[in-house]
mmCIF file of C-alpha atoms in Angstrom:
data_model
loop_
_atom_site.group_PDB
_atom_site.id
_atom_site.type_symbol
_atom_site.label_atom_id
_atom_site.label_comp_id
_atom_site.label_asym_id
_atom_site.label_seq_id
_atom_site.Cartn_x
_atom_site.Cartn_y
_atom_site.Cartn_z
ATOM 1 C CA MET A 15 -127.979 -88.048 98.328
ATOM 2 C CA THR A 16 -127.712 -84.985 100.697
ATOM 3 C CA GLY A 17 -123.959 -85.915 101.061
ATOM 4 C CA ARG A 18 -123.130 -85.766 97.084
ATOM 5 C CA ALA A 19 -124.836 -82.585 96.923
ATOM 6 C CA VAL A 20 -122.699 -80.913 99.721
ATOM 7 C CA SER A 21 -119.730 -82.449 97.530
ATOM 8 C CA ILE A 22 -120.840 -81.231 94.558
ATOM 9 C CA GLU A 23 -120.954 -77.776 96.318
ATOM 10 C CA LEU A 24 -117.930 -77.959 97.891
ATOM 11 C CA LEU A 25 -116.375 -78.859 94.752
ATOM 12 C CA TRP A 26 -117.939 -75.519 93.271
ATOM 13 C CA ASP A 27 -116.467 -73.634 96.013
ATOM 14 C CA ILE A 28 -112.807 -74.711 95.005
ATOM 15 C CA PRO A 29 -111.180 -71.433 93.423
ATOM 16 C CA ILE A 30 -110.683 -72.847 90.094
ATOM 17 C CA PRO A 31 -111.495 -69.547 88.551
ATOM 18 C CA LYS A 32 -109.271 -67.342 90.538
ATOM 19 C CA ALA A 33 -106.523 -70.189 89.630
ATOM 20 C CA LEU A 34 -107.092 -69.756 86.084
ATOM 21 C CA GLU A 35 -107.248 -65.855 86.399
ATOM 22 C CA GLN A 36 -104.101 -66.430 87.762
ATOM 23 C CA THR A 37 -102.686 -68.328 84.884
ATOM 24 C CA GLN A 38 -104.053 -66.247 82.082
ATOM 25 C CA GLY A 39 -104.177 -62.912 83.598
ATOM 26 C CA TRP A 40 -101.132 -61.915 81.587
ATOM 27 C CA VAL A 41 -103.367 -61.712 78.339
ATOM 28 C CA LEU A 42 -105.057 -58.729 80.084
ATOM 29 C CA CYS A 43 -101.833 -57.147 80.784
ATOM 30 C CA ALA A 44 -100.798 -57.907 77.592
ATOM 31 C CA MET A 45 -103.722 -55.779 76.259
ATOM 32 C CA GLN A 46 -103.591 -53.314 78.591
ATOM 33 C CA TRP A 47 -99.765 -52.717 77.976
ATOM 34 C CA HIS A 48 -99.582 -53.057 73.992
ATOM 35 C CA GLY A 49 -103.065 -52.587 72.822
ATOM 36 C CA ARG A 50 -102.747 -48.930 72.044
ATOM 37 C CA GLU A 51 -99.618 -49.506 70.012
ATOM 38 C CA LEU A 52 -101.503 -52.490 68.391
ATOM 39 C CA VAL A 53 -104.905 -50.485 67.531
ATOM 40 C CA ASN A 54 -102.539 -47.853 65.850
ATOM 41 C CA MET A 55 -100.435 -50.215 64.250
ATOM 42 C CA LEU A 56 -103.586 -52.333 62.702
ATOM 43 C CA TRP A 57 -105.714 -48.985 61.984
ATOM 44 C CA ARG A 58 -102.779 -47.903 59.535
ATOM 45 C CA ILE A 59 -102.356 -51.571 58.154
ATOM 46 C CA LEU A 60 -105.791 -51.714 57.670
ATOM 47 C CA GLY A 61 -107.632 -48.726 57.327
ATOM 48 C CA ASN A 62 -111.027 -50.025 58.314
ATOM 49 C CA GLU A 63 -112.366 -49.868 61.947
ATOM 50 C CA GLN A 64 -114.110 -52.940 61.804
ATOM 51 C CA ASP A 65 -111.587 -55.047 60.478
ATOM 52 C CA VAL A 66 -108.929 -53.381 63.092
ATOM 53 C CA CYS A 67 -111.557 -54.887 65.898
ATOM 54 C CA ASP A 68 -111.557 -58.365 64.392
ATOM 55 C CA ALA A 69 -107.546 -58.325 63.871
ATOM 56 C CA TYR A 70 -107.171 -57.312 67.441
ATOM 57 C CA GLN A 71 -109.443 -59.882 68.720
ATOM 58 C CA ASP A 72 -107.820 -62.520 67.031
ATOM 59 C CA THR A 73 -104.551 -61.637 67.934
ATOM 60 C CA PHE A 74 -105.798 -61.848 71.516
ATOM 61 C CA LEU A 75 -107.265 -65.175 70.736
ATOM 62 C CA LYS A 76 -104.465 -66.424 69.437
ATOM 63 C CA LEU A 77 -102.312 -65.296 72.521
ATOM 64 C CA ALA A 78 -104.871 -66.885 75.036
ATOM 65 C CA HIS A 79 -104.668 -70.150 73.187
ATOM 66 C CA HIS A 80 -100.657 -70.422 72.808
ATOM 67 C CA GLU A 81 -99.625 -73.678 73.473
ATOM 68 C CA HIS A 82 -102.582 -74.562 75.197
ATOM 69 C CA GLY A 83 -102.882 -71.411 77.433
ATOM 70 C CA CYS A 84 -98.982 -70.776 78.309
ATOM 71 C CA LYS A 85 -97.569 -67.950 78.310
ATOM 72 C CA PRO A 86 -94.842 -67.122 75.185
ATOM 73 C CA GLU A 87 -91.352 -65.938 76.182
ATOM 74 C CA ASN A 88 -91.717 -62.633 74.633
ATOM 75 C CA VAL A 89 -95.401 -61.709 74.819
ATOM 76 C CA LYS A 90 -94.917 -58.114 72.954
ATOM 77 C CA ALA A 91 -93.079 -59.828 70.036
ATOM 78 C CA TYR A 92 -95.526 -62.523 69.729
ATOM 79 C CA VAL A 93 -98.678 -59.710 69.831
ATOM 80 C CA PHE A 94 -97.272 -57.743 67.067
ATOM 81 C CA ARG A 95 -96.009 -60.613 64.665
ATOM 82 C CA SER A 96 -99.444 -61.970 65.298
ATOM 83 C CA ALA A 97 -101.325 -58.665 64.697
ATOM 84 C CA SER A 98 -99.279 -57.910 61.931
ATOM 85 C CA ASN A 99 -99.682 -61.192 59.929
ATOM 86 C CA ILE A 100 -103.426 -61.416 60.580
ATOM 87 C CA ALA A 101 -103.957 -57.808 59.408
ATOM 88 C CA ILE A 102 -101.669 -58.390 56.543
ATOM 89 C CA SER A 103 -104.071 -61.544 55.525
ATOM 90 C CA ILE A 104 -107.125 -59.496 55.885
ATOM 91 C CA LEU A 105 -105.924 -57.137 53.778
ATOM 92 C CA ARG A 106 -104.763 -59.410 50.958
ATOM 93 C CA HIS A 107 -108.415 -61.129 51.052
ATOM 94 C CA LYS A 108 -109.746 -57.414 50.774
ATOM 95 C CA LEU A 109 -107.542 -56.953 47.910
ATOM 96 C CA VAL A 110 -108.377 -59.759 46.178
ATOM 97 C CA GLU A 111 -111.961 -58.861 46.489
ATOM 98 C CA LYS A 112 -111.431 -55.849 45.434
ATOM 99 C CA ASN A 113 -109.579 -56.866 42.156
ATOM 100 C CA ASN A 114 -112.468 -59.128 41.551
ATOM 101 C CA LEU A 115 -114.832 -56.725 41.116
ATOM 102 C CA PRO A 116 -116.079 -55.129 37.722
ATOM 103 C CA PRO A 117 -113.364 -52.761 36.646
ATOM 104 C CA ARG A 118 -115.929 -49.899 36.217
ATOM 105 C CA ILE A 119 -116.358 -49.735 39.950
ATOM 106 C CA THR A 120 -112.612 -50.377 40.980
ATOM 107 C CA ALA A 121 -110.808 -47.326 38.179
ATOM 108 C CA GLN A 122 -112.099 -44.400 40.135
ATOM 109 C CA HIS A 123 -108.629 -42.815 39.498
ATOM 110 C CA ASN A 124 -107.119 -41.492 35.974
ATOM 111 C CA MET A 125 -103.843 -43.311 36.956
ATOM 112 C CA ASN A 126 -102.103 -40.843 34.659
ATOM 113 C CA SER A 127 -103.033 -37.078 36.231
ATOM 114 C CA PRO A 128 -101.080 -35.422 38.518
ATOM 115 C CA ALA A 129 -103.974 -35.002 40.929
ATOM 116 C CA ALA A 130 -104.584 -38.904 41.480
ATOM 117 C CA GLU A 131 -100.317 -38.962 42.181
ATOM 118 C CA LEU A 132 -101.106 -36.430 45.256
ATOM 119 C CA ASP A 133 -104.035 -38.204 45.897
ATOM 120 C CA THR A 134 -103.842 -38.951 49.705
ATOM 121 C CA ARG A 135 -106.481 -41.996 49.242
ATOM 122 C CA TYR A 136 -105.234 -43.374 46.416
ATOM 123 C CA MET A 137 -101.570 -43.125 47.729
ATOM 124 C CA THR A 138 -102.704 -44.717 50.859
ATOM 125 C CA GLU A 139 -104.379 -47.565 48.766
ATOM 126 C CA ALA A 140 -101.217 -47.794 46.673
ATOM 127 C CA LEU A 141 -98.934 -48.239 49.711
ATOM 128 C CA ARG A 142 -101.194 -50.995 51.327
ATOM 129 C CA ALA A 143 -101.320 -53.037 48.440
ATOM 130 C CA GLY A 144 -97.421 -52.862 47.996
ATOM 131 C CA ILE A 145 -96.872 -53.697 51.932
ATOM 132 C CA ALA A 146 -99.309 -56.433 51.388
ATOM 133 C CA GLU A 147 -97.060 -57.865 48.501
ATOM 134 C CA LEU A 148 -93.530 -57.157 50.234
ATOM 135 C CA PRO A 149 -91.819 -60.248 50.936
ATOM 136 C CA GLU A 150 -92.397 -61.416 54.826
ATOM 137 C CA HIS A 151 -88.563 -60.329 56.017
ATOM 138 C CA LEU A 152 -88.995 -56.749 54.284
ATOM 139 C CA ARG A 153 -92.936 -56.258 55.368
ATOM 140 C CA ASP A 154 -92.536 -57.059 59.044
ATOM 141 C CA VAL A 155 -89.897 -54.441 59.088
ATOM 142 C CA VAL A 156 -91.857 -51.844 57.593
ATOM 143 C CA THR A 157 -95.114 -52.836 59.322
ATOM 144 C CA LEU A 158 -93.454 -52.854 62.652
ATOM 145 C CA HIS A 159 -91.151 -49.583 62.387
ATOM 146 C CA ASP A 160 -93.155 -47.426 60.270
ATOM 147 C CA LEU A 161 -96.523 -48.460 60.824
ATOM 148 C CA GLY A 162 -95.803 -49.809 64.388
ATOM 149 C CA ASP A 163 -93.853 -46.586 65.638
ATOM 150 C CA LEU A 164 -91.584 -49.355 67.107
ATOM 151 C CA PRO A 165 -87.748 -48.214 67.058
ATOM 152 C CA TYR A 166 -85.273 -50.444 64.930
ATOM 153 C CA GLU A 167 -83.809 -51.823 68.302
ATOM 154 C CA GLN A 168 -87.094 -53.246 69.351
ATOM 155 C CA VAL A 169 -88.033 -54.408 66.031
ATOM 156 C CA ALA A 170 -84.643 -56.185 65.616
ATOM 157 C CA LYS A 171 -85.334 -57.766 69.280
ATOM 158 C CA ILE A 172 -88.810 -58.795 68.094
ATOM 159 C CA LEU A 173 -87.465 -60.251 64.730
ATOM 160 C CA GLY A 174 -84.370 -61.843 65.988
ATOM 161 C CA ILE A 175 -81.860 -59.646 63.492
ATOM 162 C CA THR A 176 -79.756 -56.827 64.529
ATOM 163 C CA ALA A 177 -80.859 -53.200 64.020
ATOM 164 C CA ALA A 178 -78.257 -52.634 61.209
ATOM 165 C CA THR A 179 -80.063 -55.323 59.380
ATOM 166 C CA ALA A 180 -83.327 -54.091 60.276
ATOM 167 C CA ARG A 181 -82.626 -50.548 58.384
ATOM 168 C CA VAL A 182 -81.354 -52.257 55.506
ATOM 169 C CA TYR A 183 -84.629 -54.113 55.002
ATOM 170 C CA ARG A 184 -86.628 -51.270 55.667
ATOM 171 C CA CYS A 185 -84.547 -49.104 52.541
ATOM 172 C CA LYS A 186 -84.738 -52.289 50.486
ATOM 173 C CA ALA A 187 -88.567 -52.289 50.952
ATOM 174 C CA VAL A 188 -88.829 -48.506 50.432
ATOM 175 C CA GLN A 189 -87.016 -48.956 47.120
ATOM 176 C CA LEU A 190 -89.523 -51.924 46.346
ATOM 177 C CA LEU A 191 -92.405 -49.697 47.034
ATOM 178 C CA ALA A 192 -90.898 -47.216 44.969
ATOM 179 C CA VAL A 193 -90.948 -49.415 41.807
ATOM 180 C CA TRP A 194 -94.477 -50.768 42.692
ATOM 181 C CA MET A 195 -96.005 -47.452 43.117
ATOM 182 C CA ARG A 196 -94.689 -46.497 40.242
ATOM 183 C CA LYS A 197 -95.833 -49.074 37.909
ATOM 184 C CA GLU A 198 -99.492 -48.516 39.544
ATOM 185 C CA THR A 199 -99.578 -45.132 38.210
ATOM 186 C CA ARG A 200 -98.429 -45.983 34.841
ATOM 187 C CA MET B 15 -61.462 -68.717 65.174
ATOM 188 C CA TRP B 16 -59.534 -66.372 62.738
ATOM 189 C CA ALA B 17 -62.566 -66.586 60.532
ATOM 190 C CA ALA B 18 -64.959 -65.681 63.325
ATOM 191 C CA LYS B 19 -63.126 -62.649 64.328
ATOM 192 C CA ALA B 20 -63.122 -61.460 60.745
ATOM 193 C CA LYS B 21 -66.696 -61.982 60.741
ATOM 194 C CA THR B 22 -67.239 -60.097 63.652
ATOM 195 C CA CYS B 23 -65.011 -57.019 62.492
ATOM 196 C CA CYS B 24 -66.734 -57.050 58.943
ATOM 197 C CA ARG B 25 -70.091 -56.674 61.043
ATOM 198 C CA GLN B 26 -68.935 -54.305 62.882
ATOM 199 C CA LEU B 27 -67.361 -51.950 60.148
ATOM 200 C CA ARG B 28 -71.013 -52.838 58.382
ATOM 201 C CA ASP B 29 -72.696 -51.488 60.999
ATOM 202 C CA ARG B 30 -70.592 -48.715 61.169
ATOM 203 C CA VAL B 31 -71.030 -47.831 57.916
ATOM 204 C CA LEU B 32 -74.763 -48.203 57.714
ATOM 205 C CA ARG B 33 -74.801 -45.402 60.678
ATOM 206 C CA LEU B 34 -73.041 -43.178 59.426
ATOM 207 C CA LEU B 35 -74.921 -43.331 56.356
ATOM 208 C CA ALA B 36 -78.446 -43.063 57.980
ATOM 209 C CA ASP B 37 -76.875 -40.122 59.841
ATOM 210 C CA GLY B 38 -75.613 -38.262 56.399
ATOM 211 C CA PHE B 39 -72.451 -37.945 57.537
ATOM 212 C CA THR B 40 -70.314 -39.698 54.707
ATOM 213 C CA PRO B 41 -67.057 -38.399 53.169
ATOM 214 C CA ASP B 42 -68.638 -38.285 49.952
ATOM 215 C CA ARG B 43 -71.606 -36.071 50.983
ATOM 216 C CA HIS B 44 -70.786 -33.005 48.761
ATOM 217 C CA TRP B 45 -70.073 -35.659 45.832
ATOM 218 C CA ILE B 46 -73.474 -37.195 46.170
ATOM 219 C CA GLN B 47 -75.328 -34.108 46.324
ATOM 220 C CA ASN B 48 -73.557 -32.822 43.374
ATOM 221 C CA HIS B 49 -74.107 -35.980 41.427
ATOM 222 C CA ILE B 50 -78.002 -35.957 42.644
ATOM 223 C CA ALA B 51 -78.066 -32.216 40.957
ATOM 224 C CA ASN B 52 -77.102 -32.918 37.549
ATOM 225 C CA CYS B 53 -78.273 -36.445 37.300
ATOM 226 C CA PRO B 54 -82.162 -36.868 36.171
ATOM 227 C CA ARG B 55 -81.968 -40.641 36.594
ATOM 228 C CA CYS B 56 -81.159 -40.159 40.208
ATOM 229 C CA GLN B 57 -83.589 -37.141 40.552
ATOM 230 C CA ARG B 58 -86.670 -39.278 39.223
ATOM 231 C CA ARG B 59 -85.600 -42.469 41.440
ATOM 232 C CA LEU B 60 -85.478 -39.726 44.871
ATOM 233 C CA ALA B 61 -88.757 -38.624 43.982
ATOM 234 C CA ARG B 62 -90.021 -42.122 44.086
ATOM 235 C CA LEU B 63 -88.688 -42.626 47.422
ATOM 236 C CA GLY B 64 -89.953 -39.484 48.700
ATOM 237 C CA ASN B 65 -93.401 -40.386 47.304
ATOM 238 C CA VAL B 66 -92.818 -43.692 49.332
ATOM 239 C CA GLU B 67 -92.012 -41.666 52.496
ATOM 240 C CA LEU B 68 -94.703 -39.451 51.823
ATOM 241 C CA ALA B 69 -97.546 -42.197 51.848
ATOM 242 C CA ILE B 70 -96.034 -43.673 54.760
ATOM 243 C CA SER B 71 -96.329 -40.223 56.591
ATOM 244 C CA MET B 72 -99.972 -39.785 55.009
ATOM 245 C CA LEU B 73 -100.813 -43.233 56.219
ATOM 246 C CA LYS B 74 -99.205 -42.297 59.982
ATOM 247 C CA SER B 75 -101.524 -38.917 59.940
ATOM 248 C CA GLN B 76 -105.114 -40.426 59.239
ATOM 249 C CA PRO B 77 -106.892 -40.376 62.784
ATOM 250 C CA HIS B 78 -109.407 -42.991 64.018
ATOM 251 C CA ASN B 79 -112.139 -42.774 66.281
ATOM 252 C CA LEU B 80 -111.441 -41.973 69.695
ATOM 253 C CA ASP B 81 -113.423 -45.072 70.768
ATOM 254 C CA LEU B 82 -111.508 -47.847 68.380
ATOM 255 C CA LEU B 83 -109.241 -48.856 71.588
ATOM 256 C CA MET B 84 -112.192 -49.311 73.814
ATOM 257 C CA ARG B 85 -114.325 -51.182 71.280
ATOM 258 C CA ALA B 86 -111.351 -53.383 70.530
ATOM 259 C CA ASN B 87 -110.714 -54.383 73.688
ATOM 260 C CA THR B 88 -114.486 -54.937 74.355
ATOM 261 C CA GLN B 89 -114.759 -57.412 71.304
ATOM 262 C CA ALA B 90 -111.294 -59.317 71.968
ATOM 263 C CA ILE B 91 -112.245 -59.435 75.988
ATOM 264 C CA GLY B 92 -115.832 -60.941 74.697
ATOM 265 C CA VAL B 93 -113.716 -64.191 73.169
ATOM 266 C CA LEU B 94 -111.990 -64.717 76.301
ATOM 267 C CA LYS B 95 -112.571 -67.228 78.995
ATOM 268 C CA HIS B 96 -115.433 -66.151 81.584
ATOM 269 C CA CYS B 97 -113.309 -66.296 84.514
ATOM 270 C CA LEU B 98 -110.989 -63.116 82.794
ATOM 271 C CA ARG B 99 -114.284 -61.199 80.984
ATOM 272 C CA THR B 100 -115.394 -60.689 85.243
ATOM 273 C CA THR B 101 -112.266 -59.420 86.534
ATOM 274 C CA ALA B 102 -111.786 -55.870 87.434
ATOM 275 C CA LYS B 103 -109.109 -55.214 85.063
ATOM 276 C CA ALA B 104 -111.144 -56.274 81.937
ATOM 277 C CA GLU B 105 -113.840 -54.102 83.054
ATOM 278 C CA ARG B 106 -111.107 -51.064 83.279
ATOM 279 C CA LEU B 107 -110.002 -52.039 79.509
ATOM 280 C CA ARG B 108 -113.563 -52.170 78.221
ATOM 281 C CA ASN B 109 -114.026 -48.867 79.028
ATOM 282 C CA ILE B 110 -110.543 -47.500 78.923
ATOM 283 C CA ARG B 111 -110.355 -43.746 77.274
ATOM 284 C CA PRO B 112 -107.644 -42.621 74.857
ATOM 285 C CA ASP B 113 -105.671 -40.956 78.149
ATOM 286 C CA LEU B 114 -102.721 -39.045 77.278
ATOM 287 C CA SER B 115 -99.314 -40.096 78.489
ATOM 288 C CA ILE B 116 -97.785 -37.967 81.199
ATOM 289 C CA ILE B 117 -94.977 -36.759 78.502
ATOM 290 C CA GLU B 118 -97.799 -36.004 76.112
ATOM 291 C CA ARG B 119 -99.909 -34.451 78.731
ATOM 292 C CA CYS B 120 -96.879 -32.021 79.701
ATOM 293 C CA SER B 121 -96.053 -31.416 76.155
ATOM 294 C CA ARG B 122 -97.891 -28.324 75.634
ATOM 295 C CA TYR B 123 -96.529 -26.661 79.099
ATOM 296 C CA LYS B 124 -93.058 -27.562 77.190
ATOM 297 C CA HIS B 125 -92.076 -23.907 76.157
ATOM 298 C CA SER B 126 -93.060 -22.533 79.643
ATOM 299 C CA PHE B 127 -90.376 -25.205 81.237
ATOM 300 C CA ALA B 128 -88.049 -24.316 78.801
ATOM 301 C CA ASN B 129 -88.380 -20.664 79.300
ATOM 302 C CA VAL B 130 -88.400 -21.381 83.909
ATOM 303 C CA ALA B 131 -85.434 -23.453 83.491
ATOM 304 C CA ALA B 132 -83.406 -20.840 80.958
ATOM 305 C CA CYS B 133 -84.411 -18.236 83.379
ATOM 306 C CA ILE B 134 -83.160 -20.102 86.464
ATOM 307 C CA ALA B 135 -80.107 -21.177 84.565
ATOM 308 C CA ILE B 136 -79.510 -17.324 83.973
ATOM 309 C CA ALA B 137 -80.114 -15.993 87.382
ATOM 310 C CA ILE B 138 -77.438 -18.847 88.640
ATOM 311 C CA LEU B 139 -75.151 -17.643 86.064
ATOM 312 C CA MET B 140 -75.469 -13.898 86.994
ATOM 313 C CA LYS B 141 -75.303 -14.779 90.913
ATOM 314 C CA SER B 142 -72.127 -16.434 90.487
ATOM 315 C CA GLY B 143 -70.616 -14.348 88.181
ATOM 316 C CA ALA B 144 -71.657 -11.204 89.853
ATOM 317 C CA PHE B 145 -70.345 -12.620 93.068
ATOM 318 C CA SER B 146 -66.559 -13.282 91.745
ATOM 319 C CA SER B 147 -66.688 -10.315 90.033
ATOM 320 C CA ALA B 148 -67.394 -8.086 93.351
ATOM 321 C CA LYS B 149 -64.861 -10.114 94.994
ATOM 322 C CA MET B 150 -62.306 -9.469 92.159
ATOM 323 C CA PHE B 151 -63.347 -5.776 92.269
ATOM 324 C CA GLU B 152 -62.404 -5.462 96.347
ATOM 325 C CA SER B 153 -59.212 -7.127 95.964
ATOM 326 C CA LYS B 154 -58.131 -4.871 93.108
ATOM 327 C CA GLY B 155 -59.554 -1.905 94.744
ATOM 328 C CA GLN B 156 -57.797 -2.625 98.043
ATOM 329 C CA LYS B 157 -54.535 -3.212 96.149
ATOM 330 C CA ALA B 158 -54.893 0.464 94.294
ATOM 331 C CA VAL B 159 -55.894 1.876 97.611
ATOM 332 C CA GLU B 160 -52.450 0.346 99.039
ATOM 333 C CA ASN B 161 -50.462 1.625 96.136
ATOM 334 C CA TYR B 162 -51.536 4.950 96.495
ATOM 335 C CA TYR B 163 -50.753 5.305 100.324
ATOM 336 C CA ALA B 164 -47.488 3.541 99.387
ATOM 337 C CA SER B 165 -46.704 6.447 97.014
ATOM 338 C CA ASN B 166 -47.755 9.435 98.642
ATOM 339 C CA ALA B 167 -47.603 8.402 102.709
ATOM 340 C CA GLY B 168 -44.674 5.894 102.270
ATOM 341 C CA GLU B 169 -44.460 2.166 102.166
ATOM 342 C CA ASP B 170 -44.244 1.784 106.214
ATOM 343 C CA ILE B 171 -47.702 3.532 106.993
ATOM 344 C CA ALA B 172 -49.672 1.880 103.998
ATOM 345 C CA ARG B 173 -48.414 -1.233 105.450
ATOM 346 C CA ASP B 174 -49.405 -0.640 109.055
ATOM 347 C CA ILE B 175 -52.883 0.623 107.683
ATOM 348 C CA PHE B 176 -53.432 -2.617 105.538
ATOM 349 C CA THR B 177 -51.739 -5.302 107.581
ATOM 350 C CA THR B 178 -53.976 -4.097 110.582
ATOM 351 C CA ASN B 179 -57.430 -3.619 108.276
ATOM 352 C CA ALA B 180 -56.376 -7.021 106.974
#
């Protein structure tokens, strides 16, 4: 009996936590290296601090459980793409919720007034809604380059395209956003 | 083989054109500017594009609370494995402050640095310029005195004086 207790005690002494710490320590490293940029990007996409925290948590949870705890080949690319996708799905969910509200609550702006066009809140909301509606390949470039402050070269590396293609996608995205934002103001 | 080469060439050309367009150095630059100045349709389109850029810059300029990173880290670490939650690194991340990077911290001194660098550069240029001028002045002066002696006292005496001095 005593021998069994000792053996269990010995089992506890095996440095399992240490080994796990070594294997998954890169999750904390990723948080340390990319956390600041990620929070900035998420804040710009979502505009709500609680949503930012939720998206950030989901991103690192996804990273920690990537293929049973294996480190992805390109951690930065994985983290940024996951965060962007999670944030966009939260944003879409919120937009759907907002559209389901009665029109009395949502129609706070007179869309035809010039003041509304220059209203910061209105413009940023219209932009967020537009970004959420963009096709995935264009949206990724806008979120990473404009909202994540990453240069075209890094965006291209993350998305697996050339920097020139990223520039073209950004240009197309801005054209689409311009058309949609104009439609919304009408 | 030829098709692959042509493809690469086309891609390079496209990249170059796009880069030129992005930089604004196109051969048709003046034509484009003149056209936009006289075309209301293009003006409207450009204004719309400008609106998007404005909205993006507005989005970027909105600040968040300084403790947002700390809160986000705390929440994210809270759902990780226990062995990761208890590490010293996790503790540091939970209490992380929005410290500025070295470049950002030094950015307020950039004007002072630029002024000091400019002063040093001017001093170096002045020093090197002054020394080279002094040497030139010395040699020219010596030649002038030698000529004076040669014309008034004779070339032999002048040569004797200046060769012994040299």
